[in-house]
Amino acid sequence: MTIYSIGLGPGDPELVTVKARRILEESEIIVVPQSDETGRSVAREIVLRYVSEEKIMMYYFPMNNDRQELQRRYRELALKIKDLLGKGKRVCYVTMGDPTIYSTSNYLTEKLRELGVGVKHLPGISSINAAATLVSVPLCVKGENFGVYEMPPDAEEAVNLIRRHPTTVFMKVNRRLPVLIKAIETVKPEKAFLTRRLGLDGECIYNMLNGAPPPEAAYLSVAVIRTHSGKR
Ligand SMILES: C[S@@+](CC[C@H](N)C(=O)[O-])C[C@H]1O[C@@H](n2cnc3c(N)ncnc32)[C@H](O)[C@@H]1O
C-alpha cells in the first residue's frame, strides 16, 4: 500500500532523474495531474518520453480556487489510488519540478495518508534551481540564505521580501507582473531576471534591468533577484 510521488523536473525530459525514470518504467499506472480542461499537460509530455500512453491516467484538478471542490477531488483520487493498490497495481503520481514545492502532491499525500496509504517522494529538480542556474545567479553563498515566495499582490510587500534576502525567488508571477516590475524599480537590485518556460519550447530570459517584460512573459515563469552583493 505504497505509492511513489515523483518530481519530473522543470520541463526538460533530460532533467528527469535516473531513479524517477526507473520508477516510471516499473509502474503500471502513472497518475498525471492536469489543470487545463483542454487536456494539455507538460507533465504528460515528459512522461510520454519514457513510457507508453496506456499507462497514463490523467486526473483533472480545476484551477478555480474552490477549496472544497479541490479537497473533494483529492480525496476522490486518493480513494481511486487506494483501490488500484488494493488490486496489486504498481501506481505512481507525478508532478512538475519537486513534489514538495507548491505541488498537488502535498495535498494528495495528506489524503492518501489519511486512508492508510504510504507515500514515498522522489525529489525532482525544481524550477527554482533551473531558473537560478539558467541565469547564473547564486541562490546563496556561504553565510547567506535565500527566500522563495509566491508573487505577492502588492509592491510594498514585494519590496520588503526582496530586501530580506541576498537572493529572492518569486514563483507564480502571472498577472502580478506589474507588481514585480514596480518592486524592481523601487529596490534597484544588482540583478533581476524573469525566466520563462524553463526547459520547454519558448524558453526565455528577460533581464528586467533592461526594461519591463511583456505580459505574456509572466506565464509559467520564475523571477530571480539579487540585491547588491547581498547587502541592503
Ligand atoms: C504549482 S508551482 C509548481 C512548482 C514545482 N513543484 C517546482 O518545484 O518547480 C507552479 C509554478 O512553478 C514555476 N514553474 C514550474 N515549472 C516551470 C517552468 N518549466 N518554467 C518556469 N516556471 C516554472 C512557475 O512559477 C509556476 O507558476
PDB file of C-alpha atoms and ligand atoms in Angstrom:
ATOM      1  CA  MET A   1       0.000   0.000   0.000  1.00  0.00           C
ATOM      2  CA  THR A   2       2.631   2.491  -1.090  1.00  0.00           C
ATOM      3  CA  ILE A   3       2.731   4.899  -3.975  1.00  0.00           C
ATOM      4  CA  TYR A   4       5.673   6.897  -5.348  1.00  0.00           C
ATOM      5  CA  SER A   5       5.191  10.622  -5.785  1.00  0.00           C
ATOM      6  CA  ILE A   6       7.699  11.642  -8.419  1.00  0.00           C
ATOM      7  CA  GLY A   7       9.124  15.063  -9.290  1.00  0.00           C
ATOM      8  CA  LEU A   8       9.656  15.313 -13.058  1.00  0.00           C
ATOM      9  CA  GLY A   9      11.916  18.360 -13.042  1.00  0.00           C
ATOM     10  CA  PRO A  10      11.172  21.705 -14.676  1.00  0.00           C
ATOM     11  CA  GLY A  11      10.368  20.579 -18.219  1.00  0.00           C
ATOM     12  CA  ASP A  12      13.433  19.232 -19.989  1.00  0.00           C
ATOM     13  CA  PRO A  13      12.920  15.431 -20.160  1.00  0.00           C
ATOM     14  CA  GLU A  14      16.683  15.013 -19.683  1.00  0.00           C
ATOM     15  CA  LEU A  15      16.316  16.546 -16.223  1.00  0.00           C
ATOM     16  CA  VAL A  16      14.197  13.616 -15.047  1.00  0.00           C
ATOM     17  CA  THR A  17      16.361  11.716 -12.559  1.00  0.00           C
ATOM     18  CA  VAL A  18      17.600   8.225 -13.346  1.00  0.00           C
ATOM     19  CA  LYS A  19      15.605   6.878 -10.409  1.00  0.00           C
ATOM     20  CA  ALA A  20      12.412   8.651 -11.473  1.00  0.00           C
ATOM     21  CA  ARG A  21      12.784   7.152 -14.919  1.00  0.00           C
ATOM     22  CA  ARG A  22      13.182   3.662 -13.463  1.00  0.00           C
ATOM     23  CA  ILE A  23      10.099   4.028 -11.247  1.00  0.00           C
ATOM     24  CA  LEU A  24       8.087   5.368 -14.216  1.00  0.00           C
ATOM     25  CA  GLU A  25       9.126   2.356 -16.302  1.00  0.00           C
ATOM     26  CA  GLU A  26       8.292  -0.073 -13.488  1.00  0.00           C
ATOM     27  CA  SER A  27       4.880   1.473 -12.739  1.00  0.00           C
ATOM     28  CA  GLU A  28       1.727   0.038 -14.243  1.00  0.00           C
ATOM     29  CA  ILE A  29      -0.343   3.185 -13.734  1.00  0.00           C
ATOM     30  CA  ILE A  30       1.038   6.731 -13.787  1.00  0.00           C
ATOM     31  CA  VAL A  31      -1.338   9.372 -12.470  1.00  0.00           C
ATOM     32  CA  VAL A  32      -0.756  12.733 -14.143  1.00  0.00           C
ATOM     33  CA  PRO A  33      -2.475  15.821 -12.712  1.00  0.00           C
ATOM     34  CA  GLN A  34      -3.995  18.206 -15.190  1.00  0.00           C
ATOM     35  CA  SER A  35      -5.267  21.711 -14.537  1.00  0.00           C
ATOM     36  CA  ASP A  36      -6.139  22.574 -18.102  1.00  0.00           C
ATOM     37  CA  GLU A  37      -9.568  21.430 -19.311  1.00  0.00           C
ATOM     38  CA  THR A  38      -8.278  21.044 -22.853  1.00  0.00           C
ATOM     39  CA  GLY A  39      -6.195  18.091 -21.688  1.00  0.00           C
ATOM     40  CA  ARG A  40      -2.847  19.783 -22.321  1.00  0.00           C
ATOM     41  CA  SER A  41      -0.234  18.823 -19.775  1.00  0.00           C
ATOM     42  CA  VAL A  42       3.520  19.371 -19.791  1.00  0.00           C
ATOM     43  CA  ALA A  43       3.904  16.545 -17.272  1.00  0.00           C
ATOM     44  CA  ARG A  44       2.153  14.176 -19.680  1.00  0.00           C
ATOM     45  CA  GLU A  45       4.561  15.095 -22.499  1.00  0.00           C
ATOM     46  CA  ILE A  46       7.563  14.376 -20.267  1.00  0.00           C
ATOM     47  CA  VAL A  47       6.169  11.036 -19.065  1.00  0.00           C
ATOM     48  CA  LEU A  48       5.472  10.025 -22.667  1.00  0.00           C
ATOM     49  CA  ARG A  49       9.193  10.272 -23.388  1.00  0.00           C
ATOM     50  CA  TYR A  50       9.730   7.249 -21.141  1.00  0.00           C
ATOM     51  CA  VAL A  51       6.533   5.147 -21.076  1.00  0.00           C
ATOM     52  CA  SER A  52       3.632   4.302 -23.365  1.00  0.00           C
ATOM     53  CA  GLU A  53       0.330   6.167 -23.338  1.00  0.00           C
ATOM     54  CA  GLU A  54      -1.734   3.225 -21.973  1.00  0.00           C
ATOM     55  CA  LYS A  55      -0.053   3.568 -18.575  1.00  0.00           C
ATOM     56  CA  ILE A  56      -1.144   7.186 -18.149  1.00  0.00           C
ATOM     57  CA  MET A  57      -4.196   8.129 -16.114  1.00  0.00           C
ATOM     58  CA  MET A  58      -4.947  11.854 -16.365  1.00  0.00           C
ATOM     59  CA  TYR A  59      -6.677  13.463 -13.401  1.00  0.00           C
ATOM     60  CA  TYR A  60      -8.257  16.903 -13.643  1.00  0.00           C
ATOM     61  CA  PHE A  61      -7.900  19.490 -10.854  1.00  0.00           C
ATOM     62  CA  PRO A  62      -9.879  22.677 -11.601  1.00  0.00           C
ATOM     63  CA  MET A  63      -7.957  25.962 -11.267  1.00  0.00           C
ATOM     64  CA  ASN A  64     -10.894  27.826  -9.704  1.00  0.00           C
ATOM     65  CA  ASN A  65      -9.525  28.111  -6.139  1.00  0.00           C
ATOM     66  CA  ASP A  66     -12.658  26.422  -4.766  1.00  0.00           C
ATOM     67  CA  ARG A  67     -11.048  24.761  -1.745  1.00  0.00           C
ATOM     68  CA  GLN A  68     -13.957  22.444  -1.011  1.00  0.00           C
ATOM     69  CA  GLU A  69     -14.131  21.221  -4.590  1.00  0.00           C
ATOM     70  CA  LEU A  70     -10.369  20.640  -4.642  1.00  0.00           C
ATOM     71  CA  GLN A  71     -10.443  18.743  -1.343  1.00  0.00           C
ATOM     72  CA  ARG A  72     -13.207  16.569  -2.750  1.00  0.00           C
ATOM     73  CA  ARG A  73     -11.135  15.881  -5.889  1.00  0.00           C
ATOM     74  CA  TYR A  74      -8.011  14.988  -3.860  1.00  0.00           C
ATOM     75  CA  ARG A  75      -9.995  12.585  -1.694  1.00  0.00           C
ATOM     76  CA  GLU A  76     -11.675  11.039  -4.719  1.00  0.00           C
ATOM     77  CA  LEU A  77      -8.282  10.477  -6.359  1.00  0.00           C
ATOM     78  CA  ALA A  78      -6.812   9.101  -3.113  1.00  0.00           C
ATOM     79  CA  LEU A  79      -9.670   6.558  -2.926  1.00  0.00           C
ATOM     80  CA  LYS A  80      -9.128   5.593  -6.560  1.00  0.00           C
ATOM     81  CA  ILE A  81      -5.391   5.097  -5.965  1.00  0.00           C
ATOM     82  CA  LYS A  82      -6.057   3.041  -2.820  1.00  0.00           C
ATOM     83  CA  ASP A  83      -8.396   0.840  -4.842  1.00  0.00           C
ATOM     84  CA  LEU A  84      -5.761   0.308  -7.565  1.00  0.00           C
ATOM     85  CA  LEU A  85      -3.066  -0.509  -4.989  1.00  0.00           C
ATOM     86  CA  GLY A  86      -5.510  -2.943  -3.359  1.00  0.00           C
ATOM     87  CA  LYS A  87      -5.771  -4.724  -6.722  1.00  0.00           C
ATOM     88  CA  GLY A  88      -1.995  -5.151  -6.684  1.00  0.00           C
ATOM     89  CA  LYS A  89      -1.192  -2.422  -9.244  1.00  0.00           C
ATOM     90  CA  ARG A  90       2.084  -0.501  -9.091  1.00  0.00           C
ATOM     91  CA  VAL A  91       0.992   3.143  -9.131  1.00  0.00           C
ATOM     92  CA  CYS A  92       2.920   6.406  -9.164  1.00  0.00           C
ATOM     93  CA  TYR A  93       1.905  10.056  -9.167  1.00  0.00           C
ATOM     94  CA  VAL A  94       3.906  12.723 -10.976  1.00  0.00           C
ATOM     95  CA  THR A  95       4.262  16.475 -10.637  1.00  0.00           C
ATOM     96  CA  MET A  96       6.435  19.108 -12.260  1.00  0.00           C
ATOM     97  CA  GLY A  97       9.622  20.227 -10.526  1.00  0.00           C
ATOM     98  CA  ASP A  98       9.944  18.892  -6.998  1.00  0.00           C
ATOM     99  CA  PRO A  99       6.892  17.268  -5.381  1.00  0.00           C
ATOM    100  CA  THR A 100       7.311  19.123  -2.081  1.00  0.00           C
ATOM    101  CA  ILE A 101       7.247  22.641  -3.571  1.00  0.00           C
ATOM    102  CA  TYR A 102       3.846  24.241  -4.320  1.00  0.00           C
ATOM    103  CA  SER A 103       2.630  20.929  -5.623  1.00  0.00           C
ATOM    104  CA  THR A 104      -0.637  18.987  -5.774  1.00  0.00           C
ATOM    105  CA  SER A 105       1.422  16.105  -4.373  1.00  0.00           C
ATOM    106  CA  ASN A 106       1.421  17.763  -0.933  1.00  0.00           C
ATOM    107  CA  TYR A 107      -2.403  17.722  -0.720  1.00  0.00           C
ATOM    108  CA  LEU A 108      -2.810  14.295  -2.268  1.00  0.00           C
ATOM    109  CA  THR A 109      -0.208  12.863   0.128  1.00  0.00           C
ATOM    110  CA  GLU A 110      -2.257  14.133   3.084  1.00  0.00           C
ATOM    111  CA  LYS A 111      -5.403  12.416   1.774  1.00  0.00           C
ATOM    112  CA  LEU A 112      -3.560   9.179   0.959  1.00  0.00           C
ATOM    113  CA  ARG A 113      -2.015   9.006   4.434  1.00  0.00           C
ATOM    114  CA  GLU A 114      -5.461   9.549   5.998  1.00  0.00           C
ATOM    115  CA  LEU A 115      -6.529   6.415   4.116  1.00  0.00           C
ATOM    116  CA  GLY A 116      -3.508   4.457   5.357  1.00  0.00           C
ATOM    117  CA  VAL A 117      -1.636   4.590   2.035  1.00  0.00           C
ATOM    118  CA  GLY A 118       2.114   5.208   2.279  1.00  0.00           C
ATOM    119  CA  VAL A 119       3.747   7.817   0.034  1.00  0.00           C
ATOM    120  CA  LYS A 120       7.415   7.822  -0.954  1.00  0.00           C
ATOM    121  CA  HIS A 121       8.586  11.062  -2.502  1.00  0.00           C
ATOM    122  CA  LEU A 122      11.227  11.147  -5.205  1.00  0.00           C
ATOM    123  CA  PRO A 123      12.848  14.579  -5.440  1.00  0.00           C
ATOM    124  CA  GLY A 124      12.807  16.436  -8.723  1.00  0.00           C
ATOM    125  CA  ILE A 125      14.832  19.406  -9.936  1.00  0.00           C
ATOM    126  CA  SER A 126      12.739  22.413  -9.038  1.00  0.00           C
ATOM    127  CA  SER A 127      12.089  25.323 -11.388  1.00  0.00           C
ATOM    128  CA  ILE A 128      13.840  27.348  -8.649  1.00  0.00           C
ATOM    129  CA  ASN A 129      17.144  25.573  -9.374  1.00  0.00           C
ATOM    130  CA  ALA A 130      16.543  25.600 -13.123  1.00  0.00           C
ATOM    131  CA  ALA A 131      15.942  29.368 -13.096  1.00  0.00           C
ATOM    132  CA  ALA A 132      18.953  30.249 -10.936  1.00  0.00           C
ATOM    133  CA  THR A 133      21.329  28.084 -12.976  1.00  0.00           C
ATOM    134  CA  LEU A 134      19.983  29.405 -16.295  1.00  0.00           C
ATOM    135  CA  VAL A 135      20.837  32.985 -15.326  1.00  0.00           C
ATOM    136  CA  SER A 136      23.950  32.014 -13.299  1.00  0.00           C
ATOM    137  CA  VAL A 137      22.816  33.757 -10.142  1.00  0.00           C
ATOM    138  CA  PRO A 138      23.782  32.065  -6.866  1.00  0.00           C
ATOM    139  CA  LEU A 139      20.798  31.226  -4.691  1.00  0.00           C
ATOM    140  CA  CYS A 140      23.164  31.562  -1.751  1.00  0.00           C
ATOM    141  CA  VAL A 141      26.850  31.591  -0.964  1.00  0.00           C
ATOM    142  CA  LYS A 142      28.492  30.887   2.393  1.00  0.00           C
ATOM    143  CA  GLY A 143      26.888  32.829   5.210  1.00  0.00           C
ATOM    144  CA  GLU A 144      23.762  33.717   3.212  1.00  0.00           C
ATOM    145  CA  ASN A 145      20.216  32.480   2.937  1.00  0.00           C
ATOM    146  CA  PHE A 146      17.650  32.953   0.198  1.00  0.00           C
ATOM    147  CA  GLY A 147      13.899  33.400   0.017  1.00  0.00           C
ATOM    148  CA  VAL A 148      11.288  31.713  -2.158  1.00  0.00           C
ATOM    149  CA  TYR A 149       7.803  33.221  -2.353  1.00  0.00           C
ATOM    150  CA  GLU A 150       4.640  33.211  -4.381  1.00  0.00           C
ATOM    151  CA  MET A 151       4.455  36.622  -6.039  1.00  0.00           C
ATOM    152  CA  PRO A 152       2.648  38.837  -3.504  1.00  0.00           C
ATOM    153  CA  PRO A 153      -0.265  41.056  -4.559  1.00  0.00           C
ATOM    154  CA  ASP A 154       1.287  44.420  -3.697  1.00  0.00           C
ATOM    155  CA  ALA A 155       4.586  46.114  -4.460  1.00  0.00           C
ATOM    156  CA  GLU A 156       5.352  47.218  -0.894  1.00  0.00           C
ATOM    157  CA  GLU A 157       5.269  43.611   0.303  1.00  0.00           C
ATOM    158  CA  ALA A 158       7.402  42.524  -2.670  1.00  0.00           C
ATOM    159  CA  VAL A 159       9.974  45.231  -1.859  1.00  0.00           C
ATOM    160  CA  ASN A 160      10.161  44.078   1.766  1.00  0.00           C
ATOM    161  CA  LEU A 161      10.658  40.462   0.705  1.00  0.00           C
ATOM    162  CA  ILE A 162      13.394  41.384  -1.795  1.00  0.00           C
ATOM    163  CA  ARG A 163      15.203  43.377   0.904  1.00  0.00           C
ATOM    164  CA  ARG A 164      15.018  40.455   3.326  1.00  0.00           C
ATOM    165  CA  HIS A 165      17.455  38.186   1.445  1.00  0.00           C
ATOM    166  CA  PRO A 166      20.541  38.497  -0.785  1.00  0.00           C
ATOM    167  CA  THR A 167      18.657  36.404  -3.377  1.00  0.00           C
ATOM    168  CA  THR A 168      14.876  36.227  -3.725  1.00  0.00           C
ATOM    169  CA  VAL A 169      12.874  33.934  -5.980  1.00  0.00           C
ATOM    170  CA  PHE A 170       9.266  34.675  -6.931  1.00  0.00           C
ATOM    171  CA  MET A 171       7.084  31.951  -8.392  1.00  0.00           C
ATOM    172  CA  LYS A 172       3.581  32.171  -9.878  1.00  0.00           C
ATOM    173  CA  VAL A 173       4.159  35.712 -11.134  1.00  0.00           C
ATOM    174  CA  ASN A 174       1.389  35.540 -13.769  1.00  0.00           C
ATOM    175  CA  ARG A 175      -0.964  38.537 -13.560  1.00  0.00           C
ATOM    176  CA  ARG A 176       1.146  40.109 -10.812  1.00  0.00           C
ATOM    177  CA  LEU A 177       3.933  41.046 -13.229  1.00  0.00           C
ATOM    178  CA  PRO A 178       3.203  44.811 -12.761  1.00  0.00           C
ATOM    179  CA  VAL A 179       3.830  44.338  -9.012  1.00  0.00           C
ATOM    180  CA  LEU A 180       7.196  42.721  -9.744  1.00  0.00           C
ATOM    181  CA  ILE A 181       8.135  45.489 -12.183  1.00  0.00           C
ATOM    182  CA  LYS A 182       7.285  48.195  -9.614  1.00  0.00           C
ATOM    183  CA  ALA A 183       9.233  46.427  -6.855  1.00  0.00           C
ATOM    184  CA  ILE A 184      12.333  46.105  -9.075  1.00  0.00           C
ATOM    185  CA  GLU A 185      12.137  49.801  -9.963  1.00  0.00           C
ATOM    186  CA  THR A 186      11.994  50.656  -6.256  1.00  0.00           C
ATOM    187  CA  VAL A 187      14.756  48.336  -4.987  1.00  0.00           C
ATOM    188  CA  LYS A 188      17.128  48.677  -7.986  1.00  0.00           C
ATOM    189  CA  PRO A 189      18.791  45.316  -7.299  1.00  0.00           C
ATOM    190  CA  GLU A 190      22.104  44.189  -8.730  1.00  0.00           C
ATOM    191  CA  LYS A 191      20.406  41.563 -10.900  1.00  0.00           C
ATOM    192  CA  ALA A 192      16.784  40.829 -11.778  1.00  0.00           C
ATOM    193  CA  PHE A 193      15.705  38.175 -14.246  1.00  0.00           C
ATOM    194  CA  LEU A 194      12.387  36.735 -15.252  1.00  0.00           C
ATOM    195  CA  THR A 195      12.859  33.250 -16.673  1.00  0.00           C
ATOM    196  CA  ARG A 196      10.039  31.745 -18.675  1.00  0.00           C
ATOM    197  CA  ARG A 197       9.117  28.185 -19.768  1.00  0.00           C
ATOM    198  CA  LEU A 198      12.300  26.637 -18.393  1.00  0.00           C
ATOM    199  CA  GLY A 199      13.366  23.616 -20.393  1.00  0.00           C
ATOM    200  CA  LEU A 200      10.349  23.937 -22.698  1.00  0.00           C
ATOM    201  CA  ASP A 201       9.665  25.334 -26.155  1.00  0.00           C
ATOM    202  CA  GLY A 202       9.820  29.105 -25.934  1.00  0.00           C
ATOM    203  CA  GLU A 203      12.253  29.191 -23.003  1.00  0.00           C
ATOM    204  CA  CYS A 204      13.220  32.820 -22.456  1.00  0.00           C
ATOM    205  CA  ILE A 205      15.258  35.040 -20.147  1.00  0.00           C
ATOM    206  CA  TYR A 206      14.212  38.670 -19.576  1.00  0.00           C
ATOM    207  CA  ASN A 207      16.763  40.934 -17.944  1.00  0.00           C
ATOM    208  CA  MET A 208      14.424  43.210 -16.014  1.00  0.00           C
ATOM    209  CA  LEU A 209      17.123  45.849 -15.527  1.00  0.00           C
ATOM    210  CA  ASN A 210      16.905  46.473 -19.296  1.00  0.00           C
ATOM    211  CA  GLY A 211      13.147  47.108 -19.283  1.00  0.00           C
ATOM    212  CA  ALA A 212       9.802  45.585 -18.428  1.00  0.00           C
ATOM    213  CA  PRO A 213       8.983  42.173 -19.931  1.00  0.00           C
ATOM    214  CA  PRO A 214       5.725  41.835 -21.922  1.00  0.00           C
ATOM    215  CA  PRO A 215       2.670  40.497 -20.011  1.00  0.00           C
ATOM    216  CA  GLU A 216       2.882  37.056 -21.669  1.00  0.00           C
ATOM    217  CA  ALA A 217       6.396  36.625 -20.210  1.00  0.00           C
ATOM    218  CA  ALA A 218       4.932  36.045 -16.769  1.00  0.00           C
ATOM    219  CA  TYR A 219       3.057  32.839 -17.595  1.00  0.00           C
ATOM    220  CA  LEU A 220       4.989  29.809 -16.276  1.00  0.00           C
ATOM    221  CA  SER A 221       7.836  31.967 -15.063  1.00  0.00           C
ATOM    222  CA  VAL A 222      10.235  32.323 -12.150  1.00  0.00           C
ATOM    223  CA  ALA A 223      11.878  35.606 -11.126  1.00  0.00           C
ATOM    224  CA  VAL A 224      15.371  35.602  -9.635  1.00  0.00           C
ATOM    225  CA  ILE A 225      16.516  38.792  -7.936  1.00  0.00           C
ATOM    226  CA  ARG A 226      19.893  39.501  -6.366  1.00  0.00           C
ATOM    227  CA  THR A 227      20.371  42.622  -4.254  1.00  0.00           C
ATOM    228  CA  HIS A 228      23.714  44.449  -4.185  1.00  0.00           C
ATOM    229  CA  SER A 229      26.256  41.855  -3.056  1.00  0.00           C
ATOM    230  CA  GLY A 230      23.643  40.683  -0.625  1.00  0.00           C
ATOM    231  CA  LYS A 231      23.800  43.999   1.264  1.00  0.00           C
ATOM    232  CA  ARG A 232      20.701  46.143   1.707  1.00  0.00           C
TER     233      ARG A 232
HETATM  234  C1  LIG B   1       2.382  24.879  -8.869  1.00  0.00           C
HETATM  235  S1  LIG B   1       4.003  25.543  -8.892  1.00  0.00           S
HETATM  236  C2  LIG B   1       4.964  24.090  -9.114  1.00  0.00           C
HETATM  237  C3  LIG B   1       6.400  24.225  -8.678  1.00  0.00           C
HETATM  238  C4  LIG B   1       7.203  22.946  -8.891  1.00  0.00           C
HETATM  239  N1  LIG B   1       6.802  21.927  -7.959  1.00  0.00           N
HETATM  240  C5  LIG B   1       8.693  23.164  -8.794  1.00  0.00           C
HETATM  241  O1  LIG B   1       9.364  22.609  -7.926  1.00  0.00           O
HETATM  242  O2  LIG B   1       9.224  23.897  -9.650  1.00  0.00           O
HETATM  243  C6  LIG B   1       3.981  26.300 -10.460  1.00  0.00           C
HETATM  244  C7  LIG B   1       4.988  27.425 -10.569  1.00  0.00           C
HETATM  245  O3  LIG B   1       6.287  26.862 -10.688  1.00  0.00           O
HETATM  246  C8  LIG B   1       7.057  27.608 -11.614  1.00  0.00           C
HETATM  247  N2  LIG B   1       7.413  26.713 -12.732  1.00  0.00           N
HETATM  248  C9  LIG B   1       7.226  25.392 -12.777  1.00  0.00           C
HETATM  249  N3  LIG B   1       7.726  24.873 -13.916  1.00  0.00           N
HETATM  250  C10 LIG B   1       8.262  25.909 -14.604  1.00  0.00           C
HETATM  251  C11 LIG B   1       8.944  26.036 -15.844  1.00  0.00           C
HETATM  252  N4  LIG B   1       9.186  24.988 -16.629  1.00  0.00           N
HETATM  253  N5  LIG B   1       9.345  27.253 -16.226  1.00  0.00           N
HETATM  254  C12 LIG B   1       9.130  28.339 -15.456  1.00  0.00           C
HETATM  255  N6  LIG B   1       8.491  28.283 -14.284  1.00  0.00           N
HETATM  256  C13 LIG B   1       8.064  27.089 -13.849  1.00  0.00           C
HETATM  257  C14 LIG B   1       6.204  28.811 -12.019  1.00  0.00           C
HETATM  258  O4  LIG B   1       6.487  29.863 -11.129  1.00  0.00           O
HETATM  259  C15 LIG B   1       4.809  28.286 -11.795  1.00  0.00           C
HETATM  260  O5  LIG B   1       3.900  29.366 -11.580  1.00  0.00           O
END
